[in-house]
Coordinates of C-alpha atoms in Angstrom, one line a residue:
Chain A
M1 CA 0.0 0.0 0.0
S2 CA 2.8 2.4 0.8
D3 CA 3.9 2.9 -2.8
E4 CA 0.2 3.6 -3.9
V5 CA -0.3 6.9 -5.7
V6 CA -2.5 9.2 -3.6
Y7 CA -4.8 11.6 -5.4
S8 CA -8.0 13.6 -4.8
P9 CA -11.4 13.1 -6.7
R10 CA -10.9 16.4 -8.6
E11 CA -7.4 15.2 -9.7
M12 CA -9.0 12.0 -10.9
L13 CA -11.5 14.1 -12.9
A14 CA -8.8 16.3 -14.4
C15 CA -6.7 13.3 -15.5
V16 CA -9.7 11.4 -17.1
A17 CA -10.6 14.5 -18.9
S18 CA -7.2 15.2 -20.3
R19 CA -6.9 11.7 -21.7
L20 CA -10.0 12.1 -23.8
I21 CA -8.2 14.8 -25.9
K22 CA -6.0 13.6 -28.8
D23 CA -2.9 15.5 -29.9
G24 CA -3.8 18.0 -32.7
E25 CA -7.5 18.2 -31.8
S26 CA -9.2 21.6 -31.3
V27 CA -11.0 22.0 -28.0
F28 CA -13.6 24.8 -27.1
V29 CA -12.8 25.2 -23.4
G30 CA -15.7 26.1 -21.1
T31 CA -15.2 27.6 -17.6
G32 CA -14.4 25.7 -14.4
L33 CA -13.0 22.2 -14.4
P34 CA -12.7 22.0 -18.3
L35 CA -10.0 24.6 -17.9
V36 CA -7.9 22.2 -15.8
G37 CA -8.6 19.1 -18.0
A38 CA -7.7 21.0 -21.2
L39 CA -4.5 22.5 -19.8
L40 CA -3.4 19.1 -18.4
A41 CA -3.8 17.5 -21.8
Q42 CA -1.9 20.4 -23.4
K43 CA 0.9 19.8 -21.0
T44 CA 1.0 16.0 -21.2
Q45 CA -0.1 14.0 -24.3
A46 CA -1.5 16.6 -26.4
P47 CA 1.1 19.4 -26.8
Q48 CA -0.4 20.3 -30.2
M49 CA -3.9 20.6 -28.9
M50 CA -5.6 23.8 -30.1
A51 CA -7.4 25.6 -27.3
I52 CA -10.3 27.9 -28.1
Y53 CA -11.5 30.2 -25.4
E54 CA -14.7 32.3 -25.4
G55 CA -12.7 35.4 -24.6
G56 CA -11.4 35.1 -28.2
S57 CA -8.0 33.6 -27.9
I58 CA -7.0 30.6 -30.0
G59 CA -3.8 28.6 -29.7
A60 CA -2.7 30.1 -26.4
E61 CA 0.0 28.5 -24.3
P62 CA -1.1 29.4 -20.7
K63 CA 1.8 29.1 -18.3
V64 CA -0.5 28.1 -15.5
L65 CA -4.2 27.6 -15.0
P66 CA -6.4 30.4 -16.1
W67 CA -9.2 31.3 -13.7
S68 CA -11.7 31.9 -16.3
V69 CA -12.1 31.9 -20.1
A70 CA -11.1 35.4 -20.5
D71 CA -8.3 35.5 -17.8
P72 CA -5.2 37.2 -19.4
L73 CA -3.5 33.8 -18.9
T74 CA -5.7 32.6 -21.8
L75 CA -4.1 35.2 -24.0
Y76 CA -0.5 34.1 -23.3
K77 CA 1.3 33.5 -26.6
A78 CA -1.9 33.4 -28.5
P79 CA -1.2 34.0 -32.1
I80 CA -4.6 35.4 -32.7
I81 CA -7.5 36.8 -30.6
L82 CA -10.8 37.0 -32.4
S83 CA -14.1 38.7 -31.4
M84 CA -16.7 36.7 -29.7
S85 CA -18.9 36.3 -32.7
S86 CA -15.9 35.0 -34.6
V87 CA -14.8 32.4 -32.2
F88 CA -18.3 30.9 -32.2
G89 CA -18.4 31.4 -36.0
H90 CA -15.1 29.4 -36.4
A91 CA -16.7 26.6 -34.3
R92 CA -19.7 26.6 -36.8
C93 CA -17.3 26.6 -39.7
G94 CA -16.0 23.3 -38.4
Y95 CA -12.8 24.4 -36.5
A96 CA -13.9 23.1 -33.1
D97 CA -13.7 19.2 -32.5
I98 CA -14.5 19.1 -28.8
G99 CA -16.7 21.3 -26.8
F100 CA -15.7 21.0 -23.2
L101 CA -18.3 22.1 -20.6
G102 CA -19.3 22.1 -16.9
G103 CA -22.7 23.1 -15.6
A104 CA -25.2 22.6 -12.8
Q105 CA -27.2 19.7 -14.1
I106 CA -26.9 17.1 -17.0
D107 CA -29.7 14.6 -17.7
M108 CA -30.0 11.1 -19.2
Y109 CA -29.9 12.6 -22.8
G110 CA -26.9 14.8 -22.1
N111 CA -29.0 18.1 -22.0
M112 CA -27.4 20.6 -19.7
N113 CA -28.7 23.3 -17.4
A114 CA -27.0 26.5 -16.4
T115 CA -30.0 28.8 -16.1
C116 CA -32.1 27.9 -13.1
I117 CA -33.1 25.2 -10.4
G118 CA -36.8 24.9 -10.0
P119 CA -39.5 26.3 -12.4
Y120 CA -38.1 29.2 -14.7
D121 CA -40.7 31.6 -13.5
K122 CA -40.2 31.0 -9.8
P123 CA -36.7 29.5 -9.5
T124 CA -35.3 28.2 -6.3
V125 CA -31.8 29.2 -7.6
R126 CA -31.3 31.5 -10.5
L127 CA -27.9 30.4 -12.1
T128 CA -25.8 32.4 -14.5
G129 CA -27.5 31.7 -17.7
S130 CA -26.0 30.2 -20.9
G131 CA -23.0 32.3 -21.5
G132 CA -21.2 30.4 -24.3
A133 CA -22.4 26.9 -23.0
N134 CA -25.4 26.8 -25.5
D135 CA -23.2 27.9 -28.5
I136 CA -20.5 25.4 -27.6
S137 CA -23.0 22.5 -27.4
S138 CA -24.8 23.6 -30.5
L139 CA -21.8 24.3 -32.6
C140 CA -18.9 22.0 -31.7
D141 CA -18.5 18.5 -33.2
R142 CA -18.7 16.5 -30.0
L143 CA -19.1 17.4 -26.4
I144 CA -17.5 16.5 -23.1
F145 CA -19.3 17.4 -19.8
M146 CA -17.5 17.4 -16.5
G147 CA -19.0 17.7 -13.1
L148 CA -19.5 16.3 -9.6
H149 CA -21.8 13.2 -9.4
L150 CA -24.8 13.7 -7.2
P151 CA -28.5 12.7 -7.9
E152 CA -29.7 16.3 -8.1
R153 CA -26.9 17.1 -10.6
F154 CA -27.7 14.1 -12.7
P155 CA -31.6 14.2 -12.9
E156 CA -33.7 12.3 -15.2
K157 CA -34.7 15.6 -16.9
C158 CA -33.0 19.0 -16.5
D159 CA -35.1 21.8 -14.9
Y160 CA -34.1 23.9 -17.9
I161 CA -32.3 23.0 -21.1
T162 CA -29.7 25.6 -21.6
S163 CA -27.4 23.5 -23.7
P164 CA -29.0 21.0 -26.0
G165 CA -27.8 17.4 -25.7
Y166 CA -30.0 14.7 -27.4
L167 CA -33.1 16.6 -26.2
D168 CA -35.8 13.9 -25.7
G169 CA -34.0 11.1 -27.6
P170 CA -32.9 9.7 -30.9
G171 CA -33.5 12.1 -33.9
A172 CA -34.4 15.1 -31.8
R173 CA -31.2 17.0 -32.3
E174 CA -31.6 16.8 -36.1
K175 CA -35.3 17.7 -36.0
A176 CA -34.5 20.8 -34.1
G177 CA -32.0 21.8 -36.7
L178 CA -28.9 21.3 -34.6
I179 CA -25.5 20.5 -36.2
G180 CA -22.7 18.5 -34.6
G181 CA -22.7 15.2 -32.9
G182 CA -23.9 16.1 -29.5
P183 CA -22.8 14.8 -26.2
W184 CA -20.0 12.2 -26.3
R185 CA -18.5 11.8 -22.9
V186 CA -19.4 12.7 -19.2
I187 CA -16.8 12.6 -16.6
S188 CA -17.6 12.8 -12.9
H189 CA -15.7 12.1 -9.8
L190 CA -17.2 8.6 -9.8
G191 CA -16.9 7.5 -13.4
L192 CA -16.7 8.0 -17.1
M193 CA -20.0 7.8 -19.1
G194 CA -20.8 7.8 -22.8
F195 CA -24.1 7.6 -24.7
D196 CA -25.8 4.6 -26.2
D197 CA -25.8 4.7 -30.1
E198 CA -29.4 3.8 -30.4
T199 CA -31.3 5.2 -27.4
K200 CA -28.9 8.2 -26.9
R201 CA -29.1 7.5 -23.2
M202 CA -26.2 8.0 -20.9
K203 CA -24.2 4.8 -20.3
L204 CA -21.5 4.0 -17.8
L205 CA -18.1 3.1 -19.5
S206 CA -15.9 2.9 -16.5
Y207 CA -15.9 3.4 -12.8
H208 CA -13.2 5.1 -10.8
S209 CA -11.2 3.2 -8.2
G210 CA -13.1 2.8 -4.9
V211 CA -16.6 2.8 -6.3
T212 CA -18.8 0.3 -8.2
P213 CA -21.4 0.6 -10.9
E214 CA -24.0 0.1 -8.2
V215 CA -22.7 3.0 -6.1
I216 CA -22.7 5.2 -9.2
Q217 CA -26.3 4.2 -9.9
Q218 CA -27.2 5.3 -6.4
F219 CA -25.7 8.8 -7.1
T220 CA -27.6 9.1 -10.4
G221 CA -31.1 10.4 -10.7
F222 CA -32.1 8.1 -13.6
E223 CA -31.5 4.6 -14.7
L224 CA -27.8 4.5 -16.0
L225 CA -27.1 2.1 -18.7
I226 CA -24.0 -0.1 -18.2
D227 CA -21.6 -0.8 -21.0
D228 CA -20.9 -4.6 -21.6
D229 CA -17.2 -3.9 -21.2
V230 CA -17.4 -1.7 -18.1
A231 CA -14.2 -1.7 -16.2
E232 CA -12.2 0.3 -13.7
T233 CA -10.8 3.6 -14.9
P234 CA -7.0 3.6 -15.0
K235 CA -5.8 5.6 -12.1
P236 CA -3.8 8.9 -12.6
T237 CA -0.2 8.2 -13.4
E238 CA 2.7 9.8 -11.4
E239 CA 3.5 11.9 -14.5
E240 CA 0.0 13.2 -14.8
L241 CA -0.2 14.1 -11.1
Y242 CA 3.3 15.7 -11.2
T243 CA 2.2 17.9 -14.2
L244 CA -1.2 18.7 -12.8
R245 CA 0.3 19.7 -9.3
N246 CA 3.4 21.6 -10.5
L247 CA 2.8 22.9 -14.0
V248 CA -1.1 23.2 -14.4
D249 CA -2.5 24.0 -11.0
P250 CA 0.4 24.8 -8.6
N251 CA -1.7 27.0 -6.4
Q252 CA -4.4 24.4 -6.1
C253 CA -7.2 26.6 -7.4
F254 CA -9.3 23.7 -8.6
C255 CA -7.6 20.5 -7.6
F256 CA -7.5 20.1 -3.9
Chain B
M1 CA -40.3 57.9 -25.0
A2 CA -40.5 54.2 -25.9
H3 CA -39.3 51.6 -23.5
A4 CA -35.7 50.5 -23.9
N5 CA -36.8 47.2 -25.1
D6 CA -38.5 48.8 -28.1
R7 CA -35.5 51.0 -28.9
I8 CA -33.0 48.0 -28.7
F9 CA -34.6 46.5 -31.9
D10 CA -35.5 49.7 -33.8
H11 CA -33.2 49.9 -36.9
D12 CA -34.7 53.2 -38.0
M13 CA -34.4 55.0 -34.8
A14 CA -30.7 53.9 -34.3
R15 CA -30.0 55.1 -37.9
E16 CA -31.7 58.4 -37.5
W17 CA -29.8 59.0 -34.2
K18 CA -26.5 58.4 -35.9
L19 CA -27.2 60.5 -38.9
K20 CA -27.3 63.4 -36.4
K21 CA -24.0 62.6 -34.7
S22 CA -21.0 64.9 -35.7
R23 CA -18.3 63.6 -37.8
A24 CA -16.0 66.5 -36.8
L25 CA -12.7 66.1 -35.0
L26 CA -14.1 67.5 -31.7
D27 CA -12.1 67.5 -28.4
K28 CA -14.5 65.2 -26.4
R29 CA -12.3 65.0 -23.3
M30 CA -14.4 65.4 -20.1
D31 CA -14.6 64.2 -16.5
L32 CA -16.1 60.8 -16.0
K33 CA -18.8 62.3 -13.7
D34 CA -19.8 64.6 -16.5
A35 CA -19.8 61.9 -19.1
V36 CA -22.0 59.5 -17.0
A37 CA -24.3 62.4 -16.0
R38 CA -24.8 63.4 -19.6
Y39 CA -24.8 60.1 -21.5
V40 CA -26.3 57.5 -19.2
E41 CA -30.0 58.4 -18.7
D42 CA -32.6 56.7 -16.5
G43 CA -34.3 53.9 -18.3
D44 CA -31.4 53.3 -20.8
A45 CA -30.4 50.0 -22.1
I46 CA -26.7 49.6 -21.2
I47 CA -24.6 46.9 -22.8
E48 CA -21.6 45.5 -21.0
T49 CA -18.2 45.7 -22.8
G50 CA -14.9 43.8 -22.6
F51 CA -15.3 40.5 -20.9
A52 CA -16.8 41.4 -17.5
Y53 CA -13.7 41.2 -15.3
A54 CA -11.3 41.7 -18.2
R55 CA -11.2 45.3 -19.5
G56 CA -14.6 46.1 -18.1
P57 CA -15.4 49.7 -17.7
M58 CA -15.6 49.3 -13.9
A59 CA -14.9 52.9 -12.8
A60 CA -17.8 54.0 -15.0
F61 CA -20.1 51.3 -13.5
W62 CA -19.3 52.5 -10.0
E63 CA -19.9 56.1 -11.1
I64 CA -23.4 55.1 -12.5
G65 CA -24.1 53.6 -9.0
R66 CA -22.8 56.8 -7.3
Q67 CA -25.1 59.0 -9.4
K68 CA -28.1 56.7 -8.6
K69 CA -29.3 56.2 -12.2
K70 CA -32.7 54.6 -12.2
N71 CA -34.4 51.7 -14.1
L72 CA -31.7 50.8 -16.4
V73 CA -32.1 47.8 -18.7
G74 CA -29.1 45.6 -18.4
M75 CA -27.6 43.7 -21.3
H76 CA -25.4 41.2 -19.6
T77 CA -22.9 39.7 -22.0
P78 CA -20.6 38.6 -20.7
G79 CA -20.9 39.9 -17.2
G80 CA -23.8 41.2 -15.2
L81 CA -22.1 43.6 -12.8
T82 CA -24.5 46.4 -13.8
S83 CA -27.3 44.5 -12.1
I84 CA -25.9 45.0 -8.7
F85 CA -27.6 48.3 -8.1
H86 CA -31.1 47.0 -8.8
E87 CA -31.9 46.9 -5.0
E88 CA -31.3 50.6 -5.0
G89 CA -33.6 51.0 -7.9
G90 CA -30.8 51.2 -10.4
M91 CA -32.1 48.4 -12.8
E92 CA -35.5 47.5 -14.0
G93 CA -34.6 44.3 -15.7
S94 CA -32.1 42.3 -17.8
H95 CA -31.3 40.7 -21.0
V96 CA -29.3 37.8 -19.8
A97 CA -26.6 36.0 -21.6
Y98 CA -24.4 35.4 -18.5
V99 CA -24.5 36.9 -15.0
G100 CA -21.7 35.5 -12.8
V101 CA -18.0 35.5 -12.0
E102 CA -17.2 32.0 -13.3
M103 CA -15.4 30.1 -10.5
R104 CA -16.0 32.9 -8.0
G105 CA -19.7 32.1 -8.2
L106 CA -23.0 33.8 -8.8
I107 CA -23.7 37.5 -8.4
A108 CA -25.9 37.4 -5.3
P109 CA -27.9 40.6 -5.9
F110 CA -28.9 39.5 -9.3
R111 CA -29.9 36.0 -8.1
R112 CA -32.0 37.5 -5.3
G113 CA -33.7 39.9 -7.6
V114 CA -34.7 37.3 -10.2
E115 CA -35.8 34.8 -7.5
A116 CA -37.9 37.4 -5.8
G117 CA -39.3 38.8 -9.0
T118 CA -38.0 42.3 -8.3
L119 CA -35.6 42.2 -11.2
K120 CA -37.2 41.2 -14.5
V121 CA -35.6 39.0 -17.0
F122 CA -36.7 40.3 -20.4
A123 CA -35.0 37.6 -22.5
E124 CA -32.5 34.7 -22.3
W125 CA -29.6 34.8 -24.7
S126 CA -26.6 32.7 -25.4
H127 CA -23.3 34.6 -25.6
G128 CA -23.1 33.8 -29.4
A129 CA -26.6 34.9 -30.2
M130 CA -26.2 38.3 -28.5
A131 CA -22.8 38.7 -30.1
L132 CA -24.4 38.0 -33.6
G133 CA -27.2 40.5 -32.8
L134 CA -24.6 43.2 -32.2
K135 CA -22.6 42.0 -35.2
A136 CA -25.7 42.2 -37.4
A137 CA -26.2 45.9 -36.2
E138 CA -22.5 46.6 -37.1
Q139 CA -22.8 44.8 -40.5
G140 CA -25.9 46.7 -41.4
V141 CA -28.2 43.7 -41.7
N142 CA -31.6 43.4 -40.1
F143 CA -31.1 39.9 -38.6
V144 CA -28.7 36.9 -38.9
A145 CA -29.7 33.2 -39.1
S146 CA -27.8 31.2 -36.4
K147 CA -27.4 27.6 -35.4
S148 CA -27.3 28.5 -31.7
M149 CA -30.2 28.4 -29.3
L150 CA -32.1 25.7 -31.3
G151 CA -33.9 23.1 -29.3
S152 CA -33.1 24.9 -26.0
D153 CA -35.6 26.2 -23.4
M154 CA -34.2 29.7 -24.0
V155 CA -36.3 29.9 -27.2
K156 CA -39.4 30.0 -24.9
N157 CA -37.9 32.8 -22.8
N158 CA -36.8 35.1 -25.5
P159 CA -39.6 37.0 -27.4
Y160 CA -37.0 38.7 -29.6
I161 CA -35.7 35.7 -31.6
K162 CA -37.6 33.5 -34.0
I163 CA -37.1 30.0 -35.2
E164 CA -37.8 29.8 -38.9
T165 CA -36.9 27.6 -41.9
D166 CA -33.8 28.4 -43.9
P167 CA -35.2 28.9 -47.4
W168 CA -32.2 27.1 -48.9
T169 CA -31.7 24.1 -46.8
G170 CA -35.1 23.7 -45.3
E171 CA -33.6 23.3 -41.8
P172 CA -34.6 25.3 -38.7
V173 CA -32.5 28.3 -38.0
C174 CA -32.6 30.9 -35.1
L175 CA -33.2 34.4 -36.4
V176 CA -31.4 36.9 -34.2
P177 CA -32.3 40.6 -34.8
A178 CA -29.8 43.4 -34.9
I179 CA -29.3 44.8 -31.4
Y180 CA -28.8 48.5 -30.9
P181 CA -28.1 49.4 -27.2
D182 CA -28.8 52.9 -26.0
V183 CA -25.4 53.2 -24.3
A184 CA -22.0 51.6 -24.3
I185 CA -19.0 52.5 -22.2
F186 CA -15.7 51.0 -23.2
H187 CA -12.5 50.9 -21.1
V188 CA -9.4 50.9 -23.5
H189 CA -5.7 51.2 -23.2
H190 CA -5.3 54.4 -25.2
A191 CA -7.6 56.9 -26.9
D192 CA -7.0 60.3 -28.5
K193 CA -9.0 63.3 -27.5
Y194 CA -11.4 62.7 -30.4
G195 CA -12.2 59.1 -29.3
N196 CA -10.1 56.9 -31.4
S197 CA -9.6 53.9 -29.1
R198 CA -6.9 51.4 -29.1
I199 CA -6.6 48.1 -27.1
W200 CA -4.4 45.1 -26.6
G201 CA -5.7 41.6 -25.9
L202 CA -9.3 40.7 -26.2
S203 CA -11.8 42.8 -28.1
V204 CA -14.9 40.6 -27.4
N205 CA -18.0 42.4 -28.9
D206 CA -16.6 46.0 -28.6
Q207 CA -16.0 46.7 -32.3
A208 CA -19.6 45.7 -33.2
I209 CA -21.1 47.5 -30.1
A210 CA -19.2 50.7 -31.0
A211 CA -21.2 50.9 -34.3
A212 CA -24.4 49.5 -32.7
A213 CA -24.9 51.7 -29.6
R214 CA -26.5 55.1 -29.9
K215 CA -24.3 56.7 -27.2
V216 CA -20.7 55.7 -26.6
V217 CA -18.5 56.8 -23.8
V218 CA -14.7 55.8 -23.8
T219 CA -12.6 55.7 -20.6
C220 CA -9.0 55.0 -21.2
E221 CA -5.9 54.3 -19.2
R222 CA -4.2 57.3 -20.9
I223 CA -5.1 59.9 -23.5
V224 CA -2.4 59.8 -26.3
D225 CA -1.6 62.1 -29.2
T226 CA -3.7 61.4 -32.2
D227 CA -0.5 60.9 -34.3
D228 CA 0.5 58.1 -32.1
I229 CA -2.9 56.4 -32.8
R230 CA -2.8 57.2 -36.5
S231 CA 0.7 55.8 -36.9
N232 CA -0.4 52.5 -35.4
S233 CA -4.1 52.0 -36.0
A234 CA -4.2 48.3 -36.4
Q235 CA -5.5 47.9 -32.8
V236 CA -8.0 50.7 -32.9
I237 CA -11.5 49.1 -32.2
V238 CA -13.6 52.3 -31.7
P239 CA -13.5 55.1 -34.4
W240 CA -14.0 58.8 -33.3
Y241 CA -17.2 59.4 -35.0
C242 CA -19.0 56.8 -32.7
V243 CA -17.7 58.4 -29.6
D244 CA -19.5 61.0 -27.5
A245 CA -17.1 61.4 -24.6
V246 CA -13.4 60.5 -23.7
C247 CA -12.4 60.2 -20.2
E248 CA -8.9 59.6 -18.9
V249 CA -9.2 57.0 -16.1
P250 CA -6.2 55.2 -15.3
Y251 CA -6.9 51.8 -13.5
G252 CA -10.4 52.2 -14.8
A253 CA -10.9 48.4 -15.1
W254 CA -10.0 47.9 -11.5
P255 CA -10.7 45.6 -9.6
G256 CA -10.7 43.8 -12.9
D257 CA -8.0 43.0 -15.3
M258 CA -6.4 45.2 -17.9
P259 CA -4.4 43.0 -20.4
G260 CA -0.6 43.8 -20.3
M261 CA -1.1 46.4 -17.5
Y262 CA -2.6 45.0 -14.3
Y263 CA -4.3 41.9 -13.1
F264 CA -7.6 41.6 -11.1
D265 CA -7.5 41.8 -7.4
R266 CA -8.6 38.2 -6.8
R267 CA -8.9 38.6 -3.0
L268 CA -11.0 41.7 -3.1
Q269 CA -13.2 40.3 -5.9
E270 CA -13.8 37.1 -4.0
R271 CA -14.5 38.8 -0.8
V272 CA -17.0 41.2 -2.4
V273 CA -18.8 38.6 -4.5
R274 CA -19.0 35.9 -1.8
V275 CA -19.3 37.9 1.4
E276 CA -20.1 41.6 1.0
W277 CA -22.9 41.0 -1.6
K278 CA -24.3 38.0 0.1
T279 CA -27.5 39.5 1.7
P280 CA -29.5 42.7 0.8
E281 CA -28.3 44.2 4.1
S282 CA -24.6 43.5 3.5
T283 CA -24.9 44.7 -0.1
K284 CA -26.4 47.9 1.0
A285 CA -23.7 48.4 3.6
W286 CA -21.1 47.8 0.9
V287 CA -22.8 50.2 -1.5
E288 CA -23.0 52.9 1.2
Q289 CA -19.3 52.5 2.0
Y290 CA -17.6 51.9 -1.3
I291 CA -19.9 53.7 -3.8
Y292 CA -21.9 56.5 -2.0
G293 CA -19.2 56.9 0.5
T294 CA -16.5 57.6 -1.9
R295 CA -15.9 60.7 -4.0
D296 CA -14.6 58.7 -7.1
H297 CA -12.8 55.7 -8.4
Y298 CA -9.5 56.7 -6.7
E299 CA -11.0 57.0 -3.2
M300 CA -12.3 53.5 -3.7
I301 CA -8.9 52.2 -4.7
E302 CA -7.5 54.0 -1.7
L303 CA -10.0 52.3 0.5
A304 CA -9.1 48.9 -0.8
A305 CA -5.3 49.7 -0.4
K306 CA -6.0 50.7 3.2
E307 CA -7.8 47.5 3.9
E308 CA -4.7 45.6 2.8
G309 CA -2.6 47.9 5.0
M310 CA -0.8 49.2 1.9
S311 CA -0.1 52.5 0.3
V312 CA -2.0 53.2 -2.9
L313 CA 1.2 52.8 -4.9
D314 CA 2.3 49.5 -3.3
Y315 CA -1.3 48.3 -3.9
V316 CA -1.5 49.0 -7.5
K317 CA 2.1 47.7 -8.1
Q318 CA 1.3 44.3 -6.6
L319 CA -1.7 44.0 -9.1
E320 CA 1.0 43.7 -11.9
Q321 CA 2.4 40.6 -10.3
F322 CA 0.2 38.2 -12.5
A323 CA -0.4 40.5 -15.4
T324 CA 0.5 39.0 -18.7
S325 CA 3.8 40.6 -19.8
A326 CA 3.3 43.8 -21.8
A327 CA 5.8 42.3 -24.3
Y328 CA 3.3 39.9 -25.5
Y329 CA 1.0 42.6 -26.7
N330 CA 3.7 44.6 -28.6
L331 CA 2.9 47.4 -26.1
G332 CA 6.5 48.5 -26.6
S333 CA 7.2 51.3 -24.2
W334 CA 3.5 51.5 -23.4
G335 CA 2.5 49.7 -20.3
T336 CA 6.0 49.6 -19.1
G337 CA 8.8 52.1 -18.2
A338 CA 7.7 55.8 -18.5
D339 CA 4.1 55.0 -19.2
R340 CA 3.8 52.9 -16.2
D341 CA 5.5 55.5 -14.1
W342 CA 3.1 58.1 -15.4
R343 CA 0.2 55.7 -14.3
Y344 CA 1.7 55.4 -10.8
E345 CA 2.0 59.2 -10.4
E346 CA -1.6 59.7 -11.6
V347 CA -3.1 57.2 -9.2
A348 CA -1.2 58.4 -6.3
K349 CA -2.1 62.1 -7.2
R350 CA -5.8 61.3 -7.7
A351 CA -6.1 59.2 -4.6
I352 CA -5.3 62.1 -2.3

């Protein structure tokens, strides 16, 4: 046990997220945890990853973790900084492979909510509103969602659809006129999920060390499909953790 | 006069207004107090500029609070800070694309207002959709057909957009009308006295807003000679004929970030957002002390410095610690050396 690597749930999230990005891909990076996953990928296996931030910068090389999508660190070494309509325009043109988002809720069809908890007209909690989340999920080729895994954050149906996933099931995205492939992966501190090709419902692909599919089901507000090849998620490597702790988030802004 | 929500989407009114604006090279320098008094009117639709905490016109926002402007209509992209005065009667309602401070959390006064129904939400927008509406105004087209917003619940809560069929492809598209805010205030690195404004770093929607808005106030870190601007105009995002007033306000984006010059005061921002604005009572106390209780932006900075037990000069210097190096913006001597020393002297002088 003594030589076992020790890591926190947020560090696990960041490492799983970063591994989903292939070198050379372009990633439209949303605020929060996606900032960590994207920068870790850029500093490990995907040095040629092209980061697009809503603030307008493309291709930046942040020295350390930006605090937000318009933090000056997102401008560092950026060869170009576009206007907001242009960065989203470039995503529509086809220059954004992955949209990387956080949010308050995600449902079984991968719809996301950043607008309100409770009814819209009388909300229990009024949230921030879309920001770029709707545009990212409408215009990028495929989407990764990151968040903490709790039943109220993974409801059967979102209180409000801010960012469209598969809406109410197969064919709905196309019918609404949406482009792009829609939700692809969901990473939580408990597991890695994908979506069933036919039903478009969320499906568990792997569970993180220390939990089981049964435990993850208990923390999910709907019936989670389980992949036939479900297995344990590989743990963070020492190299990933070293990079995360020393080069990405040395001040432990996000990963604590 | 019509409600701001009618003016925002009125192409003809926006055009008539701009036909009457002077194209002459007039000296538009004035004090920020006068500019806000003259160009921000009760009931105006005010659009946010820069990226909220990055190159936002913070000094002007605080001055709007100080002058107790009433019933403004907020157009929150990508910020929402103008909403904080609604409990003082400062804001009637909002067009919401995003109101929050990202990882620092929600803006509590906005949240309270919407939950209690005392702050109206006129429409939900995505950042991209509002950006396109402003771009449509700048490009001189009535509307644009977008692939954002489709299938989302926001469509039900935005009476200004329409889902129609693209006559070429037969697919649904979201029609976003041109957006003409009543007033925009930009904070820029440099401006000449006529209003030509130059920035480094992110421009966000500002170039579109400059053409779209009826009234434009520029606050700048420093007023420079017009020849300096004309010899390097590539980074000019606001031309003189759009501008009504030019105010020299060094540290005008404080406590936010100014690319290449200074970084946000994270500690202050976090304390204000998470603690000071938490309840109506604490917000009122904060507004009384920081806004009504101060003469201007520089007394506010002085107050913040005092709370840190620092002199104003030491306080503003430490804000540079995390600022992205001026070298990366080709600022040349601007932002460093003599220019920085000038800024130090100004802030020390004005804080007294």
